[in-house]
């Protein structure tokens, strides 16, 4: 992912982080861990403000997710699925199965899926589509998206800050890939535990 770091260096960190995270929240596969984490890595040296990195990344995610939301809201399910299976959809690494997976996640977890989905690979940049298809209240959608995206970007920024102290820059991308996998596993585990907690709690309340 050196080309992403080169773009960040060439065009300016804050606007590039904003644009790339906007694209990631549409249907364009931009890996956020290779954008926010390197930016935070450089912030640890004092050249950038890590809080501004999180802010720009989250604002970009909000706008990108809103684009998906309104497109899905106004064009409807048939057009969304037609695009997913088209040549252009496949160029974006999109397909019918991925959209179906995001819809199922939304159906299973309700409106909170727009928050928790920001932490789930594949689901992250598509969860706004089923929210639009379901005509979820936009302001609630935006609130949950902001919290979820802000949380995810904060984790990535913390990783970049931590790696600055232990990894030279020429090894950064390799370490990001390694640590990102651990983070995904932990987050998925926490989400599953949270789901299990609410299911058990609901079952206990029904019994009472």
PDB file of C-alpha atoms in Angstrom:
ATOM      1  CA  UNK A   1       0.000   0.000   0.000  1.00  0.00           C
ATOM      2  CA  UNK A   2       2.964   2.341  -0.491  1.00  0.00           C
ATOM      3  CA  UNK A   3       1.040   4.149  -3.265  1.00  0.00           C
ATOM      4  CA  UNK A   4      -1.533   5.311  -0.695  1.00  0.00           C
ATOM      5  CA  UNK A   5       1.223   6.665   1.553  1.00  0.00           C
ATOM      6  CA  UNK A   6       2.745   8.416  -1.473  1.00  0.00           C
ATOM      7  CA  UNK A   7      -0.620  10.035  -2.248  1.00  0.00           C
ATOM      8  CA  UNK A   8      -0.937  11.167   1.361  1.00  0.00           C
ATOM      9  CA  UNK A   9       2.546  12.689   1.249  1.00  0.00           C
ATOM     10  CA  UNK A  10       2.039  14.368  -2.128  1.00  0.00           C
ATOM     11  CA  UNK A  11      -1.436  15.871  -1.835  1.00  0.00           C
ATOM     12  CA  UNK A  12      -1.592  16.773   1.852  1.00  0.00           C
ATOM     13  CA  UNK A  13      -2.651  14.540   4.687  1.00  0.00           C
ATOM     14  CA  UNK A  14      -5.887  16.098   5.919  1.00  0.00           C
ATOM     15  CA  UNK A  15      -7.702  16.587   2.579  1.00  0.00           C
ATOM     16  CA  UNK A  16      -6.461  13.223   1.283  1.00  0.00           C
ATOM     17  CA  UNK A  17      -7.627  11.391   4.405  1.00  0.00           C
ATOM     18  CA  UNK A  18     -11.012  13.093   3.984  1.00  0.00           C
ATOM     19  CA  UNK A  19     -11.374  12.148   0.297  1.00  0.00           C
ATOM     20  CA  UNK A  20     -10.135   8.563   0.694  1.00  0.00           C
ATOM     21  CA  UNK A  21     -12.454   7.885   3.632  1.00  0.00           C
ATOM     22  CA  UNK A  22     -15.316   9.404   1.652  1.00  0.00           C
ATOM     23  CA  UNK A  23     -14.551   6.955  -1.164  1.00  0.00           C
ATOM     24  CA  UNK A  24     -14.216   4.039   1.287  1.00  0.00           C
ATOM     25  CA  UNK A  25     -17.727   4.725   2.581  1.00  0.00           C
ATOM     26  CA  UNK A  26     -19.215   4.553  -0.916  1.00  0.00           C
ATOM     27  CA  UNK A  27     -18.548   1.444  -3.004  1.00  0.00           C
ATOM     28  CA  UNK A  28     -14.874   2.075  -3.782  1.00  0.00           C
ATOM     29  CA  UNK A  29     -12.589  -0.336  -1.881  1.00  0.00           C
ATOM     30  CA  UNK A  30     -10.132   1.929  -0.067  1.00  0.00           C
ATOM     31  CA  UNK A  31      -8.590   0.196   2.998  1.00  0.00           C
ATOM     32  CA  UNK A  32      -9.010   2.633   5.886  1.00  0.00           C
ATOM     33  CA  UNK A  33      -6.275   0.989   7.954  1.00  0.00           C
ATOM     34  CA  UNK A  34      -3.722   2.004   5.315  1.00  0.00           C
ATOM     35  CA  UNK A  35      -4.923   5.607   5.343  1.00  0.00           C
ATOM     36  CA  UNK A  36      -5.734   6.613   8.919  1.00  0.00           C
ATOM     37  CA  UNK A  37      -2.978   4.559  10.571  1.00  0.00           C
ATOM     38  CA  UNK A  38      -0.068   6.033   8.519  1.00  0.00           C
ATOM     39  CA  UNK A  39      -1.490   9.516   9.062  1.00  0.00           C
ATOM     40  CA  UNK A  40      -1.556   8.957  12.836  1.00  0.00           C
ATOM     41  CA  UNK A  41       1.951   7.456  12.617  1.00  0.00           C
ATOM     42  CA  UNK A  42       3.191  10.779  11.249  1.00  0.00           C
ATOM     43  CA  UNK A  43       1.106  12.712  13.776  1.00  0.00           C
ATOM     44  CA  UNK A  44       3.061  10.998  16.539  1.00  0.00           C
ATOM     45  CA  UNK A  45       6.183  12.795  15.300  1.00  0.00           C
ATOM     46  CA  UNK A  46       4.440  16.144  15.768  1.00  0.00           C
ATOM     47  CA  UNK A  47       3.938  16.980  12.087  1.00  0.00           C
ATOM     48  CA  UNK A  48       0.146  16.467  12.203  1.00  0.00           C
ATOM     49  CA  UNK A  49      -2.710  16.673  14.693  1.00  0.00           C
ATOM     50  CA  UNK A  50      -4.098  13.194  15.380  1.00  0.00           C
ATOM     51  CA  UNK A  51      -7.496  14.562  16.440  1.00  0.00           C
ATOM     52  CA  UNK A  52      -7.846  16.409  13.131  1.00  0.00           C
ATOM     53  CA  UNK A  53      -6.990  13.179  11.307  1.00  0.00           C
ATOM     54  CA  UNK A  54      -9.841  11.389  13.114  1.00  0.00           C
ATOM     55  CA  UNK A  55     -12.163  14.343  12.437  1.00  0.00           C
ATOM     56  CA  UNK A  56     -11.409  14.540   8.701  1.00  0.00           C
ATOM     57  CA  UNK A  57     -11.633  10.748   8.335  1.00  0.00           C
ATOM     58  CA  UNK A  58     -15.008  10.655  10.097  1.00  0.00           C
ATOM     59  CA  UNK A  59     -16.426  13.583   8.127  1.00  0.00           C
ATOM     60  CA  UNK A  60     -15.354  11.857   4.918  1.00  0.00           C
ATOM     61  CA  UNK A  61     -16.998   8.622   6.061  1.00  0.00           C
ATOM     62  CA  UNK A  62     -20.209  10.493   6.919  1.00  0.00           C
ATOM     63  CA  UNK A  63     -20.444  12.051   3.466  1.00  0.00           C
ATOM     64  CA  UNK A  64     -19.572   8.827   1.656  1.00  0.00           C
ATOM     65  CA  UNK A  65     -22.098   6.863   3.703  1.00  0.00           C
ATOM     66  CA  UNK A  66     -24.732   9.539   3.057  1.00  0.00           C
ATOM     67  CA  UNK A  67     -24.167   9.176  -0.699  1.00  0.00           C
ATOM     68  CA  UNK A  68     -24.789   5.432  -0.429  1.00  0.00           C
ATOM     69  CA  UNK A  69     -27.825   6.029   1.783  1.00  0.00           C
ATOM     70  CA  UNK A  70     -29.550   8.467  -0.573  1.00  0.00           C
ATOM     71  CA  UNK A  71     -28.705   6.490  -3.712  1.00  0.00           C
ATOM     72  CA  UNK A  72     -30.230   3.356  -2.145  1.00  0.00           C
ATOM     73  CA  UNK A  73     -33.198   5.372  -0.839  1.00  0.00           C
ATOM     74  CA  UNK A  74     -34.103   6.834  -4.226  1.00  0.00           C
ATOM     75  CA  UNK A  75     -33.086   4.177  -6.777  1.00  0.00           C
ATOM     76  CA  UNK A  76     -34.351   1.140  -4.853  1.00  0.00           C
ATOM     77  CA  UNK A  77     -33.256  -2.470  -4.441  1.00  0.00           C
ATOM     78  CA  UNK A  78     -33.464  -3.661  -8.102  1.00  0.00           C
ATOM     79  CA  UNK A  79     -31.076  -0.946  -9.331  1.00  0.00           C
ATOM     80  CA  UNK A  80     -28.675  -1.473  -6.414  1.00  0.00           C
ATOM     81  CA  UNK A  81     -28.449  -5.204  -7.129  1.00  0.00           C
ATOM     82  CA  UNK A  82     -28.178  -4.632 -10.879  1.00  0.00           C
ATOM     83  CA  UNK A  83     -25.213  -2.320 -10.300  1.00  0.00           C
ATOM     84  CA  UNK A  84     -23.612  -4.777  -7.855  1.00  0.00           C
ATOM     85  CA  UNK A  85     -23.625  -7.464 -10.553  1.00  0.00           C
ATOM     86  CA  UNK A  86     -22.528  -5.144 -13.354  1.00  0.00           C
ATOM     87  CA  UNK A  87     -19.041  -4.695 -14.778  1.00  0.00           C
ATOM     88  CA  UNK A  88     -18.690  -1.424 -12.868  1.00  0.00           C
ATOM     89  CA  UNK A  89     -19.802  -3.045  -9.646  1.00  0.00           C
ATOM     90  CA  UNK A  90     -17.255  -5.818 -10.037  1.00  0.00           C
ATOM     91  CA  UNK A  91     -14.535  -3.211 -10.675  1.00  0.00           C
ATOM     92  CA  UNK A  92     -15.411  -1.886  -7.195  1.00  0.00           C
ATOM     93  CA  UNK A  93     -15.095  -5.453  -5.835  1.00  0.00           C
ATOM     94  CA  UNK A  94     -18.850  -5.453  -5.363  1.00  0.00           C
ATOM     95  CA  UNK A  95     -21.300  -8.283  -6.009  1.00  0.00           C
ATOM     96  CA  UNK A  96     -24.808  -9.422  -5.146  1.00  0.00           C
ATOM     97  CA  UNK A  97     -23.584 -11.619  -2.275  1.00  0.00           C
ATOM     98  CA  UNK A  98     -21.862  -8.705  -0.504  1.00  0.00           C
ATOM     99  CA  UNK A  99     -24.963  -6.529  -0.712  1.00  0.00           C
ATOM    100  CA  UNK A 100     -27.092  -9.418   0.535  1.00  0.00           C
ATOM    101  CA  UNK A 101     -24.674  -9.933   3.418  1.00  0.00           C
ATOM    102  CA  UNK A 102     -24.931  -6.267   4.412  1.00  0.00           C
ATOM    103  CA  UNK A 103     -28.749  -6.403   4.189  1.00  0.00           C
ATOM    104  CA  UNK A 104     -28.858  -9.515   6.388  1.00  0.00           C
ATOM    105  CA  UNK A 105     -26.555  -7.836   8.920  1.00  0.00           C
ATOM    106  CA  UNK A 106     -28.867  -4.818   8.986  1.00  0.00           C
ATOM    107  CA  UNK A 107     -31.972  -7.007   9.331  1.00  0.00           C
ATOM    108  CA  UNK A 108     -30.394  -9.038  12.153  1.00  0.00           C
ATOM    109  CA  UNK A 109     -29.115  -6.088  14.171  1.00  0.00           C
ATOM    110  CA  UNK A 110     -31.588  -3.339  13.394  1.00  0.00           C
ATOM    111  CA  UNK A 111     -30.700   0.342  13.195  1.00  0.00           C
ATOM    112  CA  UNK A 112     -27.708  -0.190  15.511  1.00  0.00           C
ATOM    113  CA  UNK A 113     -26.121  -2.073  12.599  1.00  0.00           C
ATOM    114  CA  UNK A 114     -25.100   1.289  11.143  1.00  0.00           C
ATOM    115  CA  UNK A 115     -22.912   1.724  14.241  1.00  0.00           C
ATOM    116  CA  UNK A 116     -21.550  -1.787  14.791  1.00  0.00           C
ATOM    117  CA  UNK A 117     -21.257  -2.430  11.056  1.00  0.00           C
ATOM    118  CA  UNK A 118     -18.497   0.197  10.825  1.00  0.00           C
ATOM    119  CA  UNK A 119     -16.231  -2.252  12.658  1.00  0.00           C
ATOM    120  CA  UNK A 120     -16.977  -5.274  10.454  1.00  0.00           C
ATOM    121  CA  UNK A 121     -14.900  -5.996   7.322  1.00  0.00           C
ATOM    122  CA  UNK A 122     -16.864  -5.939   4.023  1.00  0.00           C
ATOM    123  CA  UNK A 123     -19.964  -4.698   5.892  1.00  0.00           C
ATOM    124  CA  UNK A 124     -18.250  -1.413   6.821  1.00  0.00           C
ATOM    125  CA  UNK A 125     -18.608   0.447   3.540  1.00  0.00           C
ATOM    126  CA  UNK A 126     -21.905  -1.192   2.487  1.00  0.00           C
ATOM    127  CA  UNK A 127     -24.032  -0.941   5.647  1.00  0.00           C
ATOM    128  CA  UNK A 128     -25.411   2.434   4.518  1.00  0.00           C
ATOM    129  CA  UNK A 129     -27.081   0.760   1.513  1.00  0.00           C
ATOM    130  CA  UNK A 130     -29.576  -1.364   3.506  1.00  0.00           C
ATOM    131  CA  UNK A 131     -30.161   1.636   5.786  1.00  0.00           C
ATOM    132  CA  UNK A 132     -31.285   3.607   2.736  1.00  0.00           C
ATOM    133  CA  UNK A 133     -33.322   0.699   1.368  1.00  0.00           C
ATOM    134  CA  UNK A 134     -35.074   0.369   4.751  1.00  0.00           C
ATOM    135  CA  UNK A 135     -35.752   4.141   4.799  1.00  0.00           C
ATOM    136  CA  UNK A 136     -34.113   4.503   8.191  1.00  0.00           C
ATOM    137  CA  UNK A 137     -34.409   8.004   9.677  1.00  0.00           C
ATOM    138  CA  UNK A 138     -31.500   9.911   8.149  1.00  0.00           C
ATOM    139  CA  UNK A 139     -30.465  11.813  11.275  1.00  0.00           C
ATOM    140  CA  UNK A 140     -30.412   8.653  13.351  1.00  0.00           C
ATOM    141  CA  UNK A 141     -28.433   6.992  10.564  1.00  0.00           C
ATOM    142  CA  UNK A 142     -25.960   9.878  10.504  1.00  0.00           C
ATOM    143  CA  UNK A 143     -25.555   9.834  14.307  1.00  0.00           C
ATOM    144  CA  UNK A 144     -24.839   6.100  14.424  1.00  0.00           C
ATOM    145  CA  UNK A 145     -22.540   6.336  11.407  1.00  0.00           C
ATOM    146  CA  UNK A 146     -20.571   9.154  13.029  1.00  0.00           C
ATOM    147  CA  UNK A 147     -20.169   7.245  16.297  1.00  0.00           C
ATOM    148  CA  UNK A 148     -19.194   4.024  14.532  1.00  0.00           C
ATOM    149  CA  UNK A 149     -16.818   5.634  12.035  1.00  0.00           C
ATOM    150  CA  UNK A 150     -15.296   7.848  14.734  1.00  0.00           C
ATOM    151  CA  UNK A 151     -14.706   4.807  16.944  1.00  0.00           C
ATOM    152  CA  UNK A 152     -13.094   2.815  14.127  1.00  0.00           C
ATOM    153  CA  UNK A 153     -10.863   5.702  13.072  1.00  0.00           C
ATOM    154  CA  UNK A 154      -9.855   6.292  16.684  1.00  0.00           C
ATOM    155  CA  UNK A 155      -8.717   2.657  16.951  1.00  0.00           C
ATOM    156  CA  UNK A 156      -6.706   2.985  13.732  1.00  0.00           C
ATOM    157  CA  UNK A 157      -5.208   6.268  14.901  1.00  0.00           C
ATOM    158  CA  UNK A 158      -4.213   4.720  18.233  1.00  0.00           C
ATOM    159  CA  UNK A 159      -2.542   1.900  16.309  1.00  0.00           C
ATOM    160  CA  UNK A 160      -0.577   4.366  14.179  1.00  0.00           C
ATOM    161  CA  UNK A 161       0.513   6.317  17.249  1.00  0.00           C
ATOM    162  CA  UNK A 162       1.641   3.105  18.949  1.00  0.00           C
ATOM    163  CA  UNK A 163       3.519   1.812  15.901  1.00  0.00           C
ATOM    164  CA  UNK A 164       5.478   5.063  15.647  1.00  0.00           C
ATOM    165  CA  UNK A 165       7.304   4.128  18.841  1.00  0.00           C
ATOM    166  CA  UNK A 166       8.288   0.606  17.772  1.00  0.00           C
ATOM    167  CA  UNK A 167       8.378   0.343  13.958  1.00  0.00           C
ATOM    168  CA  UNK A 168      10.539   2.145  11.373  1.00  0.00           C
ATOM    169  CA  UNK A 169       8.556   3.700   8.513  1.00  0.00           C
ATOM    170  CA  UNK A 170       9.824   1.246   5.896  1.00  0.00           C
ATOM    171  CA  UNK A 171       8.176  -1.600   7.871  1.00  0.00           C
ATOM    172  CA  UNK A 172       4.966   0.280   8.654  1.00  0.00           C
ATOM    173  CA  UNK A 173       2.645  -1.205   6.034  1.00  0.00           C
ATOM    174  CA  UNK A 174       3.583  -4.779   6.917  1.00  0.00           C
ATOM    175  CA  UNK A 175       2.909  -4.150  10.599  1.00  0.00           C
ATOM    176  CA  UNK A 176      -0.390  -2.399   9.853  1.00  0.00           C
ATOM    177  CA  UNK A 177      -1.597  -5.474   7.978  1.00  0.00           C
ATOM    178  CA  UNK A 178      -0.490  -7.735  10.836  1.00  0.00           C
ATOM    179  CA  UNK A 179      -2.043  -5.692  13.652  1.00  0.00           C
ATOM    180  CA  UNK A 180      -5.208  -4.895  11.676  1.00  0.00           C
ATOM    181  CA  UNK A 181      -6.032  -8.600  11.521  1.00  0.00           C
ATOM    182  CA  UNK A 182      -5.719  -8.893  15.312  1.00  0.00           C
ATOM    183  CA  UNK A 183      -7.908  -5.818  15.775  1.00  0.00           C
ATOM    184  CA  UNK A 184     -10.610  -7.217  13.465  1.00  0.00           C
ATOM    185  CA  UNK A 185     -10.680 -10.507  15.368  1.00  0.00           C
ATOM    186  CA  UNK A 186     -10.970  -8.737  18.740  1.00  0.00           C
ATOM    187  CA  UNK A 187     -13.709  -6.393  17.493  1.00  0.00           C
ATOM    188  CA  UNK A 188     -15.724  -9.213  15.950  1.00  0.00           C
ATOM    189  CA  UNK A 189     -15.400 -11.124  19.210  1.00  0.00           C
ATOM    190  CA  UNK A 190     -16.652  -8.132  21.202  1.00  0.00           C
ATOM    191  CA  UNK A 191     -19.585  -7.630  18.832  1.00  0.00           C
ATOM    192  CA  UNK A 192     -20.552 -11.298  19.139  1.00  0.00           C
ATOM    193  CA  UNK A 193     -20.335 -11.080  22.937  1.00  0.00           C
ATOM    194  CA  UNK A 194     -22.523  -7.959  22.921  1.00  0.00           C
ATOM    195  CA  UNK A 195     -25.099  -9.685  20.705  1.00  0.00           C
ATOM    196  CA  UNK A 196     -25.061 -12.742  22.963  1.00  0.00           C
ATOM    197  CA  UNK A 197     -25.545 -10.518  26.028  1.00  0.00           C
ATOM    198  CA  UNK A 198     -28.620  -8.798  24.568  1.00  0.00           C
ATOM    199  CA  UNK A 199     -30.104 -12.087  23.330  1.00  0.00           C
ATOM    200  CA  UNK A 200     -29.692 -13.687  26.778  1.00  0.00           C
ATOM    201  CA  UNK A 201     -31.027 -10.566  28.483  1.00  0.00           C
ATOM    202  CA  UNK A 202     -34.097 -10.552  26.236  1.00  0.00           C
ATOM    203  CA  UNK A 203     -34.661 -14.265  26.881  1.00  0.00           C
ATOM    204  CA  UNK A 204     -34.391 -13.788  30.663  1.00  0.00           C
ATOM    205  CA  UNK A 205     -36.870 -10.890  30.571  1.00  0.00           C
ATOM    206  CA  UNK A 206     -39.319 -13.007  28.574  1.00  0.00           C
ATOM    207  CA  UNK A 207     -39.024 -15.804  31.122  1.00  0.00           C
ATOM    208  CA  UNK A 208     -39.781 -13.401  33.938  1.00  0.00           C
TER     209      UNK A 208
END
